[in-house]
mmCIF file of C-alpha atoms in Angstrom:
data_model
loop_
_atom_site.group_PDB
_atom_site.id
_atom_site.type_symbol
_atom_site.label_atom_id
_atom_site.label_comp_id
_atom_site.label_asym_id
_atom_site.label_seq_id
_atom_site.Cartn_x
_atom_site.Cartn_y
_atom_site.Cartn_z
ATOM 1 C CA UNK A 1 -26.806 3.983 13.659
ATOM 2 C CA UNK A 2 -26.695 0.478 12.292
ATOM 3 C CA UNK A 3 -24.100 -1.046 14.495
ATOM 4 C CA UNK A 4 -22.904 -3.867 16.909
ATOM 5 C CA UNK A 5 -19.812 -4.121 18.336
ATOM 6 C CA UNK A 6 -17.480 -6.351 16.460
ATOM 7 C CA UNK A 7 -13.916 -7.756 17.346
ATOM 8 C CA UNK A 8 -11.233 -9.083 15.053
ATOM 9 C CA UNK A 9 -12.026 -13.143 14.705
ATOM 10 C CA UNK A 10 -10.180 -16.409 14.168
ATOM 11 C CA UNK A 11 -10.639 -18.559 11.095
ATOM 12 C CA UNK A 12 -9.415 -22.138 10.862
ATOM 13 C CA UNK A 13 -6.094 -22.695 8.843
ATOM 14 C CA UNK A 14 -4.810 -19.159 9.141
ATOM 15 C CA UNK A 15 -3.114 -17.183 11.680
ATOM 16 C CA UNK A 16 -4.365 -13.726 10.233
ATOM 17 C CA UNK A 17 -7.224 -12.082 11.882
ATOM 18 C CA UNK A 18 -10.775 -11.854 10.420
ATOM 19 C CA UNK A 19 -13.103 -8.719 10.110
ATOM 20 C CA UNK A 20 -16.546 -10.157 10.593
ATOM 21 C CA UNK A 21 -19.788 -8.043 10.993
ATOM 22 C CA UNK A 22 -23.338 -9.271 9.932
ATOM 23 C CA UNK A 23 -25.260 -6.950 7.517
ATOM 24 C CA UNK A 24 -28.642 -6.262 9.283
ATOM 25 C CA UNK A 25 -31.465 -8.295 8.065
ATOM 26 C CA UNK A 26 -33.431 -4.912 6.650
ATOM 27 C CA UNK A 27 -30.525 -4.065 4.558
ATOM 28 C CA UNK A 28 -29.791 -7.320 2.850
ATOM 29 C CA UNK A 29 -32.438 -6.717 -0.157
ATOM 30 C CA UNK A 30 -30.570 -3.549 -0.980
ATOM 31 C CA UNK A 31 -27.051 -4.684 -0.364
ATOM 32 C CA UNK A 32 -26.753 -8.483 -1.196
ATOM 33 C CA UNK A 33 -24.356 -8.808 -3.998
ATOM 34 C CA UNK A 34 -23.088 -5.276 -4.171
ATOM 35 C CA UNK A 35 -19.207 -4.553 -3.753
ATOM 36 C CA UNK A 36 -17.872 -3.082 -0.547
ATOM 37 C CA UNK A 37 -14.184 -1.770 -0.768
ATOM 38 C CA UNK A 38 -12.161 -0.401 2.433
ATOM 39 C CA UNK A 39 -8.855 1.247 2.969
ATOM 40 C CA UNK A 40 -6.943 -0.448 5.334
ATOM 41 C CA UNK A 41 -3.617 0.941 6.633
ATOM 42 C CA UNK A 42 -0.254 -0.858 5.729
ATOM 43 C CA UNK A 43 1.516 0.239 9.468
ATOM 44 C CA UNK A 44 0.392 1.314 12.586
ATOM 45 C CA UNK A 45 1.378 4.931 11.557
ATOM 46 C CA UNK A 46 -1.075 7.501 11.739
ATOM 47 C CA UNK A 47 -0.082 8.806 8.570
ATOM 48 C CA UNK A 48 0.388 5.355 6.900
ATOM 49 C CA UNK A 49 -0.194 4.329 3.230
ATOM 50 C CA UNK A 50 -3.194 2.313 2.724
ATOM 51 C CA UNK A 51 -4.368 -0.604 0.622
ATOM 52 C CA UNK A 52 -8.043 -1.767 -0.846
ATOM 53 C CA UNK A 53 -9.681 -5.051 0.301
ATOM 54 C CA UNK A 54 -13.106 -5.518 -1.791
ATOM 55 C CA UNK A 55 -15.761 -7.740 -0.719
ATOM 56 C CA UNK A 56 -18.845 -8.995 -2.260
ATOM 57 C CA UNK A 57 -21.800 -8.400 0.269
ATOM 58 C CA UNK A 58 -23.974 -11.201 1.861
ATOM 59 C CA UNK A 59 -25.340 -12.079 5.126
ATOM 60 C CA UNK A 60 -21.763 -11.318 6.803
ATOM 61 C CA UNK A 61 -19.439 -8.875 5.804
ATOM 62 C CA UNK A 62 -15.705 -11.069 6.339
ATOM 63 C CA UNK A 63 -12.385 -10.521 5.066
ATOM 64 C CA UNK A 64 -8.860 -11.161 6.396
ATOM 65 C CA UNK A 65 -6.995 -8.299 8.371
ATOM 66 C CA UNK A 66 -3.723 -9.196 6.640
ATOM 67 C CA UNK A 67 -2.099 -9.815 10.386
ATOM 68 C CA UNK A 68 -2.014 -12.047 13.041
ATOM 69 C CA UNK A 69 -3.318 -10.994 16.372
ATOM 70 C CA UNK A 70 -1.008 -7.663 17.021
ATOM 71 C CA UNK A 71 -1.178 -4.118 17.656
ATOM 72 C CA UNK A 72 -1.355 -3.850 13.416
ATOM 73 C CA UNK A 73 -4.538 -5.858 13.151
ATOM 74 C CA UNK A 74 -6.657 -4.100 15.918
ATOM 75 C CA UNK A 75 -5.550 -1.034 13.954
ATOM 76 C CA UNK A 76 -6.855 -2.374 10.718
ATOM 77 C CA UNK A 77 -10.242 -3.660 12.479
ATOM 78 C CA UNK A 78 -10.956 -0.144 13.777
ATOM 79 C CA UNK A 79 -10.291 1.199 10.317
ATOM 80 C CA UNK A 80 -12.323 -1.446 8.992
ATOM 81 C CA UNK A 81 -15.473 -1.236 11.385
ATOM 82 C CA UNK A 82 -15.682 2.675 11.195
ATOM 83 C CA UNK A 83 -15.819 2.428 7.457
ATOM 84 C CA UNK A 84 -18.341 -0.704 7.617
ATOM 85 C CA UNK A 85 -20.537 1.428 9.773
ATOM 86 C CA UNK A 86 -20.424 4.485 7.844
ATOM 87 C CA UNK A 87 -21.499 2.912 4.840
ATOM 88 C CA UNK A 88 -24.263 0.914 6.638
ATOM 89 C CA UNK A 89 -25.427 3.868 8.217
ATOM 90 C CA UNK A 90 -25.305 5.460 4.722
ATOM 91 C CA UNK A 91 -27.673 2.580 3.107
ATOM 92 C CA UNK A 92 -29.838 2.903 6.196
ATOM 93 C CA UNK A 93 -30.254 6.493 5.588
ATOM 94 C CA UNK A 94 -31.418 5.862 2.079
ATOM 95 C CA UNK A 95 -30.011 6.815 -1.437
ATOM 96 C CA UNK A 96 -28.638 10.359 -1.614
ATOM 97 C CA UNK A 97 -29.202 12.767 -3.994
ATOM 98 C CA UNK A 98 -26.155 14.757 -5.313
ATOM 99 C CA UNK A 99 -25.830 18.052 -7.156
ATOM 100 C CA UNK A 100 -24.428 18.486 -10.490
ATOM 101 C CA UNK A 101 -20.961 19.944 -8.716
ATOM 102 C CA UNK A 102 -21.046 16.804 -6.361
ATOM 103 C CA UNK A 103 -21.094 14.699 -9.400
ATOM 104 C CA UNK A 104 -18.969 16.533 -11.360
ATOM 105 C CA UNK A 105 -16.587 16.302 -7.885
ATOM 106 C CA UNK A 106 -16.858 12.348 -7.937
ATOM 107 C CA UNK A 107 -15.998 12.294 -11.573
ATOM 108 C CA UNK A 108 -12.753 14.284 -10.716
ATOM 109 C CA UNK A 109 -12.319 11.777 -7.939
ATOM 110 C CA UNK A 110 -12.348 8.760 -10.306
ATOM 111 C CA UNK A 111 -10.037 10.835 -12.635
ATOM 112 C CA UNK A 112 -7.431 11.669 -9.719
ATOM 113 C CA UNK A 113 -7.642 7.806 -8.617
ATOM 114 C CA UNK A 114 -7.026 6.287 -11.880
ATOM 115 C CA UNK A 115 -4.150 8.756 -12.683
ATOM 116 C CA UNK A 116 -2.373 8.068 -9.267
ATOM 117 C CA UNK A 117 -2.860 4.053 -10.196
ATOM 118 C CA UNK A 118 -1.125 4.489 -13.722
ATOM 119 C CA UNK A 119 0.792 7.275 -14.378
ATOM 120 C CA UNK A 120 4.115 6.213 -13.145
ATOM 121 C CA UNK A 121 3.778 3.145 -15.015
ATOM 122 C CA UNK A 122 1.159 3.801 -17.661
ATOM 123 C CA UNK A 123 -0.191 0.777 -19.884
ATOM 124 C CA UNK A 124 2.783 -0.141 -22.244
ATOM 125 C CA UNK A 125 3.003 0.336 -26.030
ATOM 126 C CA UNK A 126 3.922 -2.313 -28.119
ATOM 127 C CA UNK A 127 4.890 -2.630 -31.908
ATOM 128 C CA UNK A 128 3.740 -5.767 -33.741
ATOM 129 C CA UNK A 129 4.308 -7.141 -36.799
ATOM 130 C CA UNK A 130 1.249 -7.617 -39.439
ATOM 131 C CA UNK A 131 0.953 -8.530 -42.945
ATOM 132 C CA UNK A 132 1.800 -5.300 -44.269
ATOM 133 C CA UNK A 133 4.072 -3.781 -41.934
ATOM 134 C CA UNK A 134 4.431 -2.952 -38.048
ATOM 135 C CA UNK A 135 1.386 -1.490 -35.985
ATOM 136 C CA UNK A 136 1.710 -0.106 -32.618
ATOM 137 C CA UNK A 137 -0.598 -1.431 -29.916
ATOM 138 C CA UNK A 138 -1.384 -0.149 -26.637
ATOM 139 C CA UNK A 139 -3.801 -1.338 -24.022
ATOM 140 C CA UNK A 140 -4.955 2.339 -23.973
ATOM 141 C CA UNK A 141 -6.550 0.816 -27.448
ATOM 142 C CA UNK A 142 -8.687 -1.218 -25.662
ATOM 143 C CA UNK A 143 -9.439 1.179 -22.799
ATOM 144 C CA UNK A 144 -10.843 3.521 -25.898
ATOM 145 C CA UNK A 145 -12.921 0.326 -27.198
ATOM 146 C CA UNK A 146 -14.467 -0.244 -24.007
ATOM 147 C CA UNK A 147 -15.288 3.476 -23.497
ATOM 148 C CA UNK A 148 -16.915 3.579 -27.104
ATOM 149 C CA UNK A 149 -19.010 0.488 -25.884
ATOM 150 C CA UNK A 150 -20.201 2.045 -22.774
ATOM 151 C CA UNK A 151 -21.059 5.342 -24.431
ATOM 152 C CA UNK A 152 -23.352 2.888 -26.925
ATOM 153 C CA UNK A 153 -24.881 1.501 -23.756
ATOM 154 C CA UNK A 154 -25.839 4.989 -22.166
ATOM 155 C CA UNK A 155 -27.236 6.118 -25.422
ATOM 156 C CA UNK A 156 -30.210 3.677 -24.812
ATOM 157 C CA UNK A 157 -31.013 5.801 -22.033
ATOM 158 C CA UNK A 158 -32.304 2.145 -20.515
ATOM 159 C CA UNK A 159 -31.541 0.875 -17.056
ATOM 160 C CA UNK A 160 -29.944 -2.262 -18.749
ATOM 161 C CA UNK A 161 -27.887 -0.173 -21.103
ATOM 162 C CA UNK A 162 -26.050 1.651 -18.151
ATOM 163 C CA UNK A 163 -25.682 -1.779 -16.496
ATOM 164 C CA UNK A 164 -24.167 -2.641 -19.821
ATOM 165 C CA UNK A 165 -21.855 0.417 -19.688
ATOM 166 C CA UNK A 166 -20.901 0.197 -16.120
ATOM 167 C CA UNK A 167 -20.088 -3.447 -16.777
ATOM 168 C CA UNK A 168 -18.110 -2.976 -19.896
ATOM 169 C CA UNK A 169 -15.746 -0.447 -18.294
ATOM 170 C CA UNK A 170 -15.283 -2.453 -14.820
ATOM 171 C CA UNK A 171 -11.490 -3.364 -16.083
ATOM 172 C CA UNK A 172 -10.835 0.214 -15.787
ATOM 173 C CA UNK A 173 -13.023 1.221 -12.734
ATOM 174 C CA UNK A 174 -15.173 -0.975 -10.631
ATOM 175 C CA UNK A 175 -17.752 1.839 -10.224
ATOM 176 C CA UNK A 176 -19.682 0.399 -7.120
ATOM 177 C CA UNK A 177 -16.339 -0.524 -5.514
ATOM 178 C CA UNK A 178 -15.469 3.168 -5.935
ATOM 179 C CA UNK A 179 -18.536 4.403 -4.285
ATOM 180 C CA UNK A 180 -18.462 1.917 -1.428
ATOM 181 C CA UNK A 181 -15.236 2.997 -0.709
ATOM 182 C CA UNK A 182 -16.298 6.436 -0.036
ATOM 183 C CA UNK A 183 -19.596 5.376 1.759
ATOM 184 C CA UNK A 184 -21.868 6.333 -0.911
ATOM 185 C CA UNK A 185 -25.257 5.289 -1.628
ATOM 186 C CA UNK A 186 -26.831 7.202 -4.820
ATOM 187 C CA UNK A 187 -30.308 8.085 -5.500
ATOM 188 C CA UNK A 188 -31.355 6.468 -8.953
ATOM 189 C CA UNK A 189 -30.995 9.906 -10.685
ATOM 190 C CA UNK A 190 -27.663 10.600 -9.000
ATOM 191 C CA UNK A 191 -26.401 7.434 -10.279
ATOM 192 C CA UNK A 192 -27.344 7.536 -13.565
ATOM 193 C CA UNK A 193 -25.999 11.076 -13.686
ATOM 194 C CA UNK A 194 -22.562 9.740 -12.585
ATOM 195 C CA UNK A 195 -22.574 6.982 -15.025
ATOM 196 C CA UNK A 196 -23.621 9.259 -17.863
ATOM 197 C CA UNK A 197 -20.650 11.354 -17.377
ATOM 198 C CA UNK A 198 -18.139 8.615 -16.966
ATOM 199 C CA UNK A 199 -16.991 7.906 -20.674
ATOM 200 C CA UNK A 200 -15.872 11.634 -20.676
ATOM 201 C CA UNK A 201 -13.912 11.307 -18.008
ATOM 202 C CA UNK A 202 -12.204 7.774 -18.960
ATOM 203 C CA UNK A 203 -11.245 9.596 -22.550
ATOM 204 C CA UNK A 204 -9.584 12.206 -20.614
ATOM 205 C CA UNK A 205 -7.517 10.132 -18.410
ATOM 206 C CA UNK A 206 -6.610 7.709 -21.418
ATOM 207 C CA UNK A 207 -5.564 10.942 -23.402
ATOM 208 C CA UNK A 208 -3.347 11.950 -20.252
ATOM 209 C CA UNK A 209 -1.865 8.387 -19.828
ATOM 210 C CA UNK A 210 -0.925 8.283 -23.345
ATOM 211 C CA UNK A 211 1.163 11.506 -22.823
ATOM 212 C CA UNK A 212 2.816 9.661 -20.097
ATOM 213 C CA UNK A 213 3.603 6.607 -21.911
ATOM 214 C CA UNK A 214 5.041 9.176 -24.505
ATOM 215 C CA UNK A 215 7.323 10.872 -21.505
ATOM 216 C CA UNK A 216 5.376 13.685 -21.248
ATOM 217 C CA UNK A 217 4.542 14.712 -17.532
ATOM 218 C CA UNK A 218 3.526 17.868 -18.082
ATOM 219 C CA UNK A 219 0.539 19.208 -15.876
ATOM 220 C CA UNK A 220 -2.545 17.378 -16.283
ATOM 221 C CA UNK A 221 -4.662 19.547 -18.244
ATOM 222 C CA UNK A 222 -7.742 18.617 -17.036
ATOM 223 C CA UNK A 223 -7.365 18.061 -13.101
ATOM 224 C CA UNK A 224 -7.963 21.583 -12.525
ATOM 225 C CA UNK A 225 -11.700 21.572 -14.151
ATOM 226 C CA UNK A 226 -13.042 19.285 -11.425
ATOM 227 C CA UNK A 227 -14.281 21.022 -7.915
ATOM 228 C CA UNK A 228 -12.788 19.407 -5.017
ATOM 229 C CA UNK A 229 -14.900 16.615 -3.543
ATOM 230 C CA UNK A 230 -16.133 17.420 -0.111
ATOM 231 C CA UNK A 231 -16.632 14.093 1.719
ATOM 232 C CA UNK A 232 -19.405 13.994 4.178
ATOM 233 C CA UNK A 233 -17.160 13.254 7.167
ATOM 234 C CA UNK A 234 -19.838 13.936 9.524
ATOM 235 C CA UNK A 235 -22.050 10.921 8.920
ATOM 236 C CA UNK A 236 -18.984 8.650 8.251
ATOM 237 C CA UNK A 237 -17.078 8.762 10.851
ATOM 238 C CA UNK A 238 -17.993 7.871 14.440
ATOM 239 C CA UNK A 239 -18.386 10.823 17.093
ATOM 240 C CA UNK A 240 -15.370 10.847 19.713
ATOM 241 C CA UNK A 241 -18.471 12.046 22.236
ATOM 242 C CA UNK A 242 -18.499 7.827 22.494
ATOM 243 C CA UNK A 243 -15.010 7.643 23.888
ATOM 244 C CA UNK A 244 -14.208 7.215 27.479
ATOM 245 C CA UNK A 245 -13.661 10.579 29.248
ATOM 246 C CA UNK A 246 -12.503 9.692 32.884
ATOM 247 C CA UNK A 247 -10.993 6.625 34.733
ATOM 248 C CA UNK A 248 -14.600 6.137 36.011
ATOM 249 C CA UNK A 249 -15.884 5.885 32.459
ATOM 250 C CA UNK A 250 -13.185 3.221 31.521
ATOM 251 C CA UNK A 251 -13.821 1.047 34.760
ATOM 252 C CA UNK A 252 -17.718 1.300 33.918
ATOM 253 C CA UNK A 253 -17.030 0.237 30.699
ATOM 254 C CA UNK A 254 -15.198 -2.954 31.713
ATOM 255 C CA UNK A 255 -17.401 -3.592 34.554
ATOM 256 C CA UNK A 256 -20.322 -3.606 32.017
ATOM 257 C CA UNK A 257 -18.466 -5.785 29.369
ATOM 258 C CA UNK A 258 -18.741 -8.837 31.341
ATOM 259 C CA UNK A 259 -19.784 -10.299 34.955
ATOM 260 C CA UNK A 260 -17.353 -8.866 37.420
ATOM 261 C CA UNK A 261 -17.339 -10.223 41.363
ATOM 262 C CA UNK A 262 -18.243 -7.726 43.473
ATOM 263 C CA UNK A 263 -15.178 -7.627 45.839
ATOM 264 C CA UNK A 264 -13.000 -7.275 42.579
ATOM 265 C CA UNK A 265 -15.178 -4.047 41.554
ATOM 266 C CA UNK A 266 -14.791 -2.667 44.749
ATOM 267 C CA UNK A 267 -11.351 -3.534 45.352
ATOM 268 C CA UNK A 268 -10.223 -2.289 41.973
ATOM 269 C CA UNK A 269 -11.983 0.618 42.055
ATOM 270 C CA UNK A 270 -9.947 1.951 44.888
ATOM 271 C CA UNK A 271 -6.926 0.998 43.112
ATOM 272 C CA UNK A 272 -7.708 3.202 40.105
ATOM 273 C CA UNK A 273 -9.069 5.991 42.240
ATOM 274 C CA UNK A 274 -5.079 5.930 43.919
ATOM 275 C CA UNK A 275 -3.532 5.885 40.532
ATOM 276 C CA UNK A 276 -5.994 8.777 39.110
ATOM 277 C CA UNK A 277 -4.584 10.749 42.625
ATOM 278 C CA UNK A 278 -0.940 9.821 41.922
ATOM 279 C CA UNK A 279 -0.903 11.095 37.995
ATOM 280 C CA UNK A 280 -2.982 14.129 39.053
ATOM 281 C CA UNK A 281 -5.778 14.378 36.304
ATOM 282 C CA UNK A 282 -8.551 12.394 35.404
ATOM 283 C CA UNK A 283 -7.951 11.642 31.663
ATOM 284 C CA UNK A 284 -7.005 7.822 31.013
ATOM 285 C CA UNK A 285 -6.077 8.845 26.998
ATOM 286 C CA UNK A 286 -3.099 11.253 28.613
ATOM 287 C CA UNK A 287 -1.294 8.369 30.728
ATOM 288 C CA UNK A 288 1.901 7.040 29.343
ATOM 289 C CA UNK A 289 4.106 4.074 30.645
ATOM 290 C CA UNK A 290 6.388 6.259 32.497
ATOM 291 C CA UNK A 291 3.193 7.256 34.599
ATOM 292 C CA UNK A 292 2.473 3.523 35.333
ATOM 293 C CA UNK A 293 6.460 2.918 35.835
ATOM 294 C CA UNK A 294 6.498 5.826 38.424
ATOM 295 C CA UNK A 295 3.618 4.566 40.350
ATOM 296 C CA UNK A 296 4.757 1.082 40.350
ATOM 297 C CA UNK A 297 8.312 2.751 41.975
ATOM 298 C CA UNK A 298 6.127 4.944 44.312
ATOM 299 C CA UNK A 299 4.225 1.598 45.504
ATOM 300 C CA UNK A 300 7.558 -0.282 46.098
ATOM 301 C CA UNK A 301 8.888 2.676 48.107
ATOM 302 C CA UNK A 302 5.822 2.809 50.477
ATOM 303 C CA UNK A 303 6.421 -0.806 51.297
ATOM 304 C CA UNK A 304 3.211 -2.333 49.591
ATOM 305 C CA UNK A 305 2.912 -5.955 48.401
ATOM 306 C CA UNK A 306 1.840 -7.984 45.860
ATOM 307 C CA UNK A 307 1.564 -5.143 43.671
ATOM 308 C CA UNK A 308 2.083 -6.967 40.326
ATOM 309 C CA UNK A 309 -1.184 -9.099 41.170
ATOM 310 C CA UNK A 310 -3.026 -6.294 42.701
ATOM 311 C CA UNK A 311 -2.544 -2.649 41.437
ATOM 312 C CA UNK A 312 -0.629 -3.333 38.426
ATOM 313 C CA UNK A 313 -2.892 -6.052 37.330
ATOM 314 C CA UNK A 314 -5.943 -4.015 37.835
ATOM 315 C CA UNK A 315 -4.611 -1.192 35.822
ATOM 316 C CA UNK A 316 -2.906 -3.623 32.967
ATOM 317 C CA UNK A 317 -6.499 -5.172 32.527
ATOM 318 C CA UNK A 318 -8.194 -1.736 32.248
ATOM 319 C CA UNK A 319 -5.926 -0.732 29.564
ATOM 320 C CA UNK A 320 -5.875 -3.858 27.539
ATOM 321 C CA UNK A 321 -9.746 -3.937 27.971
ATOM 322 C CA UNK A 322 -9.556 -0.046 26.364
ATOM 323 C CA UNK A 323 -6.884 -1.029 23.661
ATOM 324 C CA UNK A 324 -9.353 -4.178 22.579
ATOM 325 C CA UNK A 325 -12.148 -1.615 22.165
ATOM 326 C CA UNK A 326 -10.495 1.155 21.103
ATOM 327 C CA UNK A 327 -12.482 1.843 18.631
ATOM 328 C CA UNK A 328 -15.321 2.727 21.403
ATOM 329 C CA UNK A 329 -13.151 3.707 23.941
ATOM 330 C CA UNK A 330 -10.571 5.742 22.092
ATOM 331 C CA UNK A 331 -7.989 4.331 23.984
ATOM 332 C CA UNK A 332 -4.675 3.867 21.342
ATOM 333 C CA UNK A 333 -1.667 3.519 23.445
ATOM 334 C CA UNK A 334 -0.142 2.459 27.004
ATOM 335 C CA UNK A 335 1.339 -1.005 26.486
ATOM 336 C CA UNK A 336 2.041 -2.329 30.382
ATOM 337 C CA UNK A 337 3.375 -5.472 29.281
ATOM 338 C CA UNK A 338 6.611 -6.865 31.056
ATOM 339 C CA UNK A 339 6.068 -4.225 33.960
ATOM 340 C CA UNK A 340 5.468 -6.818 36.607
ATOM 341 C CA UNK A 341 8.843 -8.581 35.415
ATOM 342 C CA UNK A 342 10.513 -5.488 36.837
ATOM 343 C CA UNK A 343 8.928 -5.776 40.388
ATOM 344 C CA UNK A 344 11.208 -7.540 42.612
ATOM 345 C CA UNK A 345 10.265 -10.699 43.803
ATOM 346 C CA UNK A 346 9.631 -9.746 47.585
ATOM 347 C CA UNK A 347 7.127 -7.376 46.411
ATOM 348 C CA UNK A 348 5.362 -9.939 44.179
ATOM 349 C CA UNK A 349 4.884 -12.628 46.895
ATOM 350 C CA UNK A 350 5.136 -11.310 50.383
ATOM 351 C CA UNK A 351 1.953 -10.557 52.222
ATOM 352 C CA UNK A 352 1.198 -7.339 53.554
#
């Protein structure tokens, strides 16, 4: 797997967090200049709508996460990192040969994506005055001209002709961005087959959109002709096997991330063992804020002192680390911010 842990970065002149990841040197000849598209969530909700960010690949993959330091920035960073690593993994594995059915499925994905983008507000039709009367003009007419030019390029049966065809219809669909958004790197044959099937697909889209522009929203007659695309999610998504499984796993990840004092390691491991015994299980993903609050109350009831700078500080630090590196730890919740504020001053300041 091509990977290195990446975290949100700052850029001078903006408050928004930045995504930055270096492209492996061995992949630069293949990827430099190509486009990479990534879908990022609009909110932190699990079922959030997404928006697309497209970048041109160079030595670094860099783009704004569109949010300052926040949970949203971390969620977007995790989504971006998963996609970028899936794309780099696909590039490292090498170009992929797809079956005829897979190619047809991908063309169906293009068909579906363009309808989703345009059918609510299809390209407008306009009436214009000409010397001999009135003519109707639509942006779809330009689409048809682009598609015709693309067909002519494809008929040359040359790589140059196919490249010209892809460039000609790029205003309608950016094919390279479409493929990268699905972490796909195609073999020469599969890419050629996809390009050669593109004009017919775009004509079908234009035909359906023309019907939509006249108010006909009947079922798209072409949608059912395309087989369902089956994304290869096994290779594209990082395995949850990498996530921490126990409190000791989380503690060991935190310990390895930086140089820690031996006394801190020994003392904090004791704090964590005490918390594990209190909650009655060894799964850091099951912990809720209420568990930590109940533990705080139990510690106060025992008459222990300085709990905000010892027990609670240790738990808070471990979970802040887990949230910061959520793409590898799997920790996605538990905000302990402000818990120490509710500890009576006597418990905060008085020695045991």
